[in-house]
Coordinates of C-alpha atoms and ligand atoms in Angstrom, one line a residue:
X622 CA -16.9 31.3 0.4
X623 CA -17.3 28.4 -2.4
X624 CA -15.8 25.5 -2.0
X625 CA -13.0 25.3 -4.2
X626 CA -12.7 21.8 -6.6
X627 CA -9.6 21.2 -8.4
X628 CA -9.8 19.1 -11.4
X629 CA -6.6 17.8 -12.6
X630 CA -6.1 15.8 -15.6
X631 CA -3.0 15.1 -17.8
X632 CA -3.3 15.4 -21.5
X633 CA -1.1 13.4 -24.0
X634 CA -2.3 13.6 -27.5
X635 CA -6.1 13.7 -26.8
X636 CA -7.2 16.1 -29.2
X637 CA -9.9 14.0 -30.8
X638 CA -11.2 14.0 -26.9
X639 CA -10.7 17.4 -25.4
X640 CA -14.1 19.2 -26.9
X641 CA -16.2 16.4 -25.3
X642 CA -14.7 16.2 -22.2
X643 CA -14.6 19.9 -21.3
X644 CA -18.5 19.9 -22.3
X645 CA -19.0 17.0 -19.6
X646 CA -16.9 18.4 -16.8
X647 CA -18.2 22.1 -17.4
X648 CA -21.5 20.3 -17.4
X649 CA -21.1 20.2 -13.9
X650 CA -21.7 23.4 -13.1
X651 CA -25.3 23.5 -14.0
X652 CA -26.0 20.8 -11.1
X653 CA -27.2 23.7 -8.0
X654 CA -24.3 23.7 -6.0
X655 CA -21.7 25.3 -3.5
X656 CA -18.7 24.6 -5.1
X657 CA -16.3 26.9 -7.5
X658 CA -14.5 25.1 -10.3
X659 CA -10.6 25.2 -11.1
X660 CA -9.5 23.2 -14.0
X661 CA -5.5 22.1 -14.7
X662 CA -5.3 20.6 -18.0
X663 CA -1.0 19.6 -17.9
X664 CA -0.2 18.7 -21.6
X665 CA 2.9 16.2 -21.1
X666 CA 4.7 17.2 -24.4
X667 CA 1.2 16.2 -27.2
X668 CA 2.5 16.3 -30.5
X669 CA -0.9 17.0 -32.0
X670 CA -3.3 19.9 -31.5
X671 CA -4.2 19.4 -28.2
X672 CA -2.5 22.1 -26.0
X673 CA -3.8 24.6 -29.3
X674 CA -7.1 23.3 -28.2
X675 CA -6.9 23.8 -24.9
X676 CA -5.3 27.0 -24.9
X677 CA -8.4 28.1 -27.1
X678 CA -10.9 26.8 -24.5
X679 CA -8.3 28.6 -21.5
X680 CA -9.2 32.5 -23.6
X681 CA -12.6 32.2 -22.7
X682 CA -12.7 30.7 -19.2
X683 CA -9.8 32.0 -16.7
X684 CA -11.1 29.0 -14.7
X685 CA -8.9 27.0 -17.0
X686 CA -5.1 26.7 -15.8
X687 CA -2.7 25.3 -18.5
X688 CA 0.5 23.6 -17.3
X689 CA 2.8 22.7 -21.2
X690 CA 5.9 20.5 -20.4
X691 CA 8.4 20.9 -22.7
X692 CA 8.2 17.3 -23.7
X693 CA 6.6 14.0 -22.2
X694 CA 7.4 13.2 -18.7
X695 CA 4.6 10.8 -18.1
X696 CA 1.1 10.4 -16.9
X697 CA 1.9 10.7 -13.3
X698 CA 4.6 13.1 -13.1
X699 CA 2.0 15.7 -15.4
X700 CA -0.7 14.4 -12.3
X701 CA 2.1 15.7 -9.8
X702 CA 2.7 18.7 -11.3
X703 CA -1.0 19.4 -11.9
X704 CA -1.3 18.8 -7.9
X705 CA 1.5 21.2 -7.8
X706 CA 0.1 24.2 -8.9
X707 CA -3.9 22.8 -7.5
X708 CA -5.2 25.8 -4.8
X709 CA -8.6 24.2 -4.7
X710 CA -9.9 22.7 -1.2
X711 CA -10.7 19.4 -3.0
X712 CA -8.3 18.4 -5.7
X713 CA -10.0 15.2 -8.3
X714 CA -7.7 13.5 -10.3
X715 CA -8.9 12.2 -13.7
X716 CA -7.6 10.9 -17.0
X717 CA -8.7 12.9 -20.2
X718 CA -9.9 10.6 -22.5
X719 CA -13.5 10.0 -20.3
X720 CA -12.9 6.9 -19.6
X721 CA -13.4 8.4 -15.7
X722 CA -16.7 9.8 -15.9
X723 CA -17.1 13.3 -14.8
X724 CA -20.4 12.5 -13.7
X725 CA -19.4 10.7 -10.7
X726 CA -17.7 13.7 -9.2
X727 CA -20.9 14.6 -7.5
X728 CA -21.1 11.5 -5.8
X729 CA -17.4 11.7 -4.5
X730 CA -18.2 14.8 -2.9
X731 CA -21.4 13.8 -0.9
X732 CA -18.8 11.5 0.1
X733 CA -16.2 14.0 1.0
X734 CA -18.9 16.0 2.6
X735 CA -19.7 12.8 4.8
X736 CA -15.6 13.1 6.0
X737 CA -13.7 10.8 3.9
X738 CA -10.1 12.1 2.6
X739 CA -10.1 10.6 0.1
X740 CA -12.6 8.8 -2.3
X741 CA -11.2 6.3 -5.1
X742 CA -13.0 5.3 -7.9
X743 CA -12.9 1.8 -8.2
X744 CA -14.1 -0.3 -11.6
X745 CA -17.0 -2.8 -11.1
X746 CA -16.0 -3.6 -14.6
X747 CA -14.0 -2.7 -17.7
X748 CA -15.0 -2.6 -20.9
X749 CA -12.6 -2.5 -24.3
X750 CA -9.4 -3.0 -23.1
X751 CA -6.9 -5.3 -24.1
X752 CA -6.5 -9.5 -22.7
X753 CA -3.2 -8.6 -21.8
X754 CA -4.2 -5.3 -20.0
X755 CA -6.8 -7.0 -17.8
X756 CA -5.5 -9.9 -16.9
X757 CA -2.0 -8.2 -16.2
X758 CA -3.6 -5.7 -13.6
X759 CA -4.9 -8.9 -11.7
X760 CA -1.5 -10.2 -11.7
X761 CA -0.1 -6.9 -10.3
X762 CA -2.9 -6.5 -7.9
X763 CA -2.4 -10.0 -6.7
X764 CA 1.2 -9.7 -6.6
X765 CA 1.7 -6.2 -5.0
X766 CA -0.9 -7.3 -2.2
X767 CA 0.6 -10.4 -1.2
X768 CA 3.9 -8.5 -0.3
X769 CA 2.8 -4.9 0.6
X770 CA 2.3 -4.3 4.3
X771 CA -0.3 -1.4 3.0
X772 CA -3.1 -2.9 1.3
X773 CA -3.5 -1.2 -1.9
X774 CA -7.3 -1.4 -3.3
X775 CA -7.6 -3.5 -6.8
X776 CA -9.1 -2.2 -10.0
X777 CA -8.5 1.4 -9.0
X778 CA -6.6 4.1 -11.4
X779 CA -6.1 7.5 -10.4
X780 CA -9.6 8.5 -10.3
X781 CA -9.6 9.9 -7.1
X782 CA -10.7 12.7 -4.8
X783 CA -8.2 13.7 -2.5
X784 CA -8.9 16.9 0.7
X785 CA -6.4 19.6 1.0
X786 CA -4.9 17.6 3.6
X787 CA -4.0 14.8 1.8
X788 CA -2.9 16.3 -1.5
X789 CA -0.5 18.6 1.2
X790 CA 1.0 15.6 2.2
X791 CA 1.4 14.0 -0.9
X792 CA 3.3 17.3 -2.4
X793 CA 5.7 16.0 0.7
X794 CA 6.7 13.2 -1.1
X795 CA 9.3 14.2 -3.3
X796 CA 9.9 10.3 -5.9
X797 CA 11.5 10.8 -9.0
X798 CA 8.7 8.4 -10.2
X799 CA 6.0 8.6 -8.2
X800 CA 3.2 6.3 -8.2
X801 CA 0.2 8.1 -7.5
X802 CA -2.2 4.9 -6.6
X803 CA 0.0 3.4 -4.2
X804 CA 1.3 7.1 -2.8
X805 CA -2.0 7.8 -2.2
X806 CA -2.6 4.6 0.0
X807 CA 0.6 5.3 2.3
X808 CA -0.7 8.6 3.0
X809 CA -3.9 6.8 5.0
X810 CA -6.3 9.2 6.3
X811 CA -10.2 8.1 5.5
X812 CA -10.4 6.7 2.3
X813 CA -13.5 5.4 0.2
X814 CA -13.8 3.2 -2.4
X815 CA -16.9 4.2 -5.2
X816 CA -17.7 1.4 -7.2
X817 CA -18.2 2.4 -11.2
X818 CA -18.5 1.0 -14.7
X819 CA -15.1 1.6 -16.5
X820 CA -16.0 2.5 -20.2
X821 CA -14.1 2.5 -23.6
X822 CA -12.0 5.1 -24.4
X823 CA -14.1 8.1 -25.7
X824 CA -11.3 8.5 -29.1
X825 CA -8.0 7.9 -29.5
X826 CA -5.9 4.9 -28.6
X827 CA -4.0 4.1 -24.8
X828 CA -0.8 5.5 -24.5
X829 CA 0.1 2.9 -22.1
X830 CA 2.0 0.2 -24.4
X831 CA 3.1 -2.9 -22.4
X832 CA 6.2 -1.2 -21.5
X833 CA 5.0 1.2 -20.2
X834 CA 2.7 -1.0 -18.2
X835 CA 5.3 -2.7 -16.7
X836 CA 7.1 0.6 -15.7
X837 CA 3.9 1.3 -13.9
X838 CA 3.7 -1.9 -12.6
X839 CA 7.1 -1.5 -11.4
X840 CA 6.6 1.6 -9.6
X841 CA 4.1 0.9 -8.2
X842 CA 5.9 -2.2 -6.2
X843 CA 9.0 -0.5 -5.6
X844 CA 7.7 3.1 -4.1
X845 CA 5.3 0.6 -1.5
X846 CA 7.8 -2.3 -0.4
X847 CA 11.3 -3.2 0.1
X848 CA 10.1 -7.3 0.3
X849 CA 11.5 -7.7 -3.7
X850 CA 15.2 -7.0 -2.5
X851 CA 14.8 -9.9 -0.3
X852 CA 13.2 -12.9 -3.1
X853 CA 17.3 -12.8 -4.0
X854 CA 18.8 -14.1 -0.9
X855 CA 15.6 -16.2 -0.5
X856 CA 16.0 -17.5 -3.9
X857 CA 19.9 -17.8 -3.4
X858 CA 19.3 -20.3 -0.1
X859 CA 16.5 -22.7 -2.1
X860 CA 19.1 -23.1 -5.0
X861 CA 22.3 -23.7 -3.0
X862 CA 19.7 -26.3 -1.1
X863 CA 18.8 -28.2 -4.8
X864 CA 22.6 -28.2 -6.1
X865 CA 23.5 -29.9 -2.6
X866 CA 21.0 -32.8 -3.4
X867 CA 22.0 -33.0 -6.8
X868 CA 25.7 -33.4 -6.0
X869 CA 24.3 -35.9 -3.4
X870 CA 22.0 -37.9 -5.7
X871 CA 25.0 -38.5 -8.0
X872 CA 26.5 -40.2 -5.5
X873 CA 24.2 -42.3 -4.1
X874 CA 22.6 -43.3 -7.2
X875 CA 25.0 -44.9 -10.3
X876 CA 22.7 -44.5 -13.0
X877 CA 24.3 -45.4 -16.6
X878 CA 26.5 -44.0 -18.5
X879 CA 24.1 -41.9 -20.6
X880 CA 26.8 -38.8 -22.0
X881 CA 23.5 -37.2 -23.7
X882 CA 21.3 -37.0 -21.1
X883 CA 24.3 -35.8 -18.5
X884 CA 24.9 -32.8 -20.9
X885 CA 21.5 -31.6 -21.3
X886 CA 21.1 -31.9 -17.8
X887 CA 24.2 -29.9 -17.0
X888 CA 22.9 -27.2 -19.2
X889 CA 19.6 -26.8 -18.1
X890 CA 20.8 -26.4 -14.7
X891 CA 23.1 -23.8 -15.8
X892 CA 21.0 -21.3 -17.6
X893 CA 18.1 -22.2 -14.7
X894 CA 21.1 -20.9 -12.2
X895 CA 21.9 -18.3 -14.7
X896 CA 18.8 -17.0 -14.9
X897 CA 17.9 -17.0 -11.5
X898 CA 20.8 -14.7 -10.9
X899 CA 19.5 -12.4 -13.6
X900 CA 16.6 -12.3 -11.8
X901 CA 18.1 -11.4 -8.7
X902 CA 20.6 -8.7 -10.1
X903 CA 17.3 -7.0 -12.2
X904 CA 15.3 -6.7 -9.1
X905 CA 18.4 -5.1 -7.1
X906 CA 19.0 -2.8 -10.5
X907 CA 14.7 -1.7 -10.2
X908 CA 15.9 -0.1 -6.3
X909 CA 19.0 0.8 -7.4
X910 CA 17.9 2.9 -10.8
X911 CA 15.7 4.5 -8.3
X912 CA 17.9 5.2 -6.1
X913 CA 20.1 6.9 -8.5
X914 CA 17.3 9.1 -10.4
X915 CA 16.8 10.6 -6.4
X916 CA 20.0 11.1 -5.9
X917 CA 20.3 13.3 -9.1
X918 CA 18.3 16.0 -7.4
X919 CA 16.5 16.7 -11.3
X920 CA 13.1 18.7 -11.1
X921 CA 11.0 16.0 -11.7
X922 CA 9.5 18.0 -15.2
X923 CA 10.0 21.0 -17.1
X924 CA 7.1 23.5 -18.0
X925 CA 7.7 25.5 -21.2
X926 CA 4.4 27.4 -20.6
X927 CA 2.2 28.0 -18.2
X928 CA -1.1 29.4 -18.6
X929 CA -3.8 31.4 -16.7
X930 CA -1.6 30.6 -13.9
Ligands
UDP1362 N1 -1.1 10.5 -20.4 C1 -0.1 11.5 -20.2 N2 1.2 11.2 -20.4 C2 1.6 9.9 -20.9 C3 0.6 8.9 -21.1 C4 -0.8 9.3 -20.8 O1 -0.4 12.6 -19.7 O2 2.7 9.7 -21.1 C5 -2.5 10.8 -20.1 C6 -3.5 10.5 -21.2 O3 -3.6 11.6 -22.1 C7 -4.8 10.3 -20.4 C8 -4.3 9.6 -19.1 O4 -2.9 10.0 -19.0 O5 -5.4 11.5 -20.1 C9 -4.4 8.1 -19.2 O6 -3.8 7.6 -20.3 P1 -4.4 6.4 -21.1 O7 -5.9 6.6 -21.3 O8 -3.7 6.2 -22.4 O9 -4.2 5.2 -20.2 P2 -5.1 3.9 -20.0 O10 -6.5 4.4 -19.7 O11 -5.1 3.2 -21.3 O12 -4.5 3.1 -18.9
MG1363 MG1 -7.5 5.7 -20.7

């Protein structure tokens, strides 16, 4: 019997993309190998011709599984339900717009076949994306990694090769918004970082706007660690410590009767207090909004059509 691969990738508005990338992933089957091909394409609600597309590609291959939500739910909720439906032995996880290059599937699986569980792709560089996108992901990485027990890899995406074991697991873990990456990481098991050259988009522009970054970014921090919660009381005990010494200071020291300056100063120290307690309330609000989306018990997407399936 073959091994099974199951290639999962979520499709939002890629039409301009979809002819090349199914020529490079169905590419792969000329290499001489053991394996048998599954693909899930899951279009998360595209407003253009791609699912039209797809379904054209999905008459002529039954390899090709079609998951339609019936509106956008996200990139990794369609990655969750792509895994949802994966019966491969090997599930890969790639973003349609080849900025993942298919080619490096191969390689994963020599590495699979050496006993990892999972094998991340991991950018030595990246090429024609934003300041702001760049520079933000070091500030995430750093961030996440300096208060996450679990180490979680830098410059990674969901690129990623996952066994049967792992991906059974991570269908375990039942988050309203999951975060693959840092999901992935908790599970544990071998993993294996593959070291490749990010390119530009093949067409088509990021559907990741800065909002939607910082969802991500968000996520990501809140499904791995509960240390946020904390910065509050720690941030509560170092202001209470400064107002003392200010009261103190005013005191001690008779300085002049300068009205101005007094006011300003009592201002600025009010919106800085201020806004350290907005701070404090929108961290508890990121738990608490997630808290509340679990408790709703929703299916985490809708499917309007499913095909080949
Ligand atoms: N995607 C999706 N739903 C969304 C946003 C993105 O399914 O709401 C898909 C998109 O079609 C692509 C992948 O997720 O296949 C990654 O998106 P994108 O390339 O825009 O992200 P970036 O590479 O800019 O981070
Ligand atoms: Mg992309």
């Amino acid at each position: 019997m073959p091994t099974v691969i199951s290639i999962v990738i979520p499709i939002y508005n890629e039409q301009e993309c979809i002819t090349e990338l199914w020529k490079r992933i169905y590419a792969l089957n000329n290499l001489p190998t053991q394996y048998r091909y599954e693909y899930i394409f899951v279009d998360d609600g595209s407003t253009d011709n791609s699912l039209e597309m797809l379904k054209g590609l999905a008459n002529t291959h039954t390899e090709i599984k079609i998951i339609s939500f019936s509106r956008n739910f996200g990139h990794d909720i369609a990655v969750v339900a792509g895994c949802d439906y994966a019966t491969g032995d090997v599930i890969v996880l790639m973003d349609g717009d080849l900025q993942d290059p298919p080619e490096l599937i191969p390689e994963m699986l020599r590495l699979y076949e050496q006993g990892y569980d999972v094998v991340y792709a991991k950018r030595r560089s990246r090429q024609g994306e934003s300041f702001f996108k760049i520079k933000g992901a070091q500030l995430f990485y750093w961030f996440i990694n300096r208060i996450s027990s679990i180490k979680i890899p830098e410059n990674t995406s969901n690129f990623r090769l996952m066994s049967r074991k792992v991906l059974d697991e991570m269908n375990r873990l039942k988050e309203q918004d999951p975060n693959i990456r840092t999901m992935v990481t908790w599970i544990g098991f071998r993993q294996k970082a593959l070291e490749f050259d990010r390119k530009p988009r093949f067409a088509g522009k990021t559907k990741y706007s800065p909002i939607k970054m910082l969802k991500l970014a968000s996520d990501g921090i809140v499904s791995i660690t509960n240390k946020p919660l904390h910065f509050s009381t720690l941030f509560g005990a170092i202001f209470l410590l400064i107002s003392i010494v200010c009261i103190v200071s005013a005191f001690v020291l008779k300085t002049d009767n300068q009205i101005y300056a007094i006011v300003c100063g009592v201002l600025s120290a009010m919106f800085f207090i201020g806004a350290i307690h907005l701070f404090a309330i929108g961290i508890f609000a990121e738990y608490i909004s997630r808290i509340h989306n679990n408790t709703r018990g929703r299916p985490r997407y809708i499917i309007s059509e499913k095909i080949n399936i």
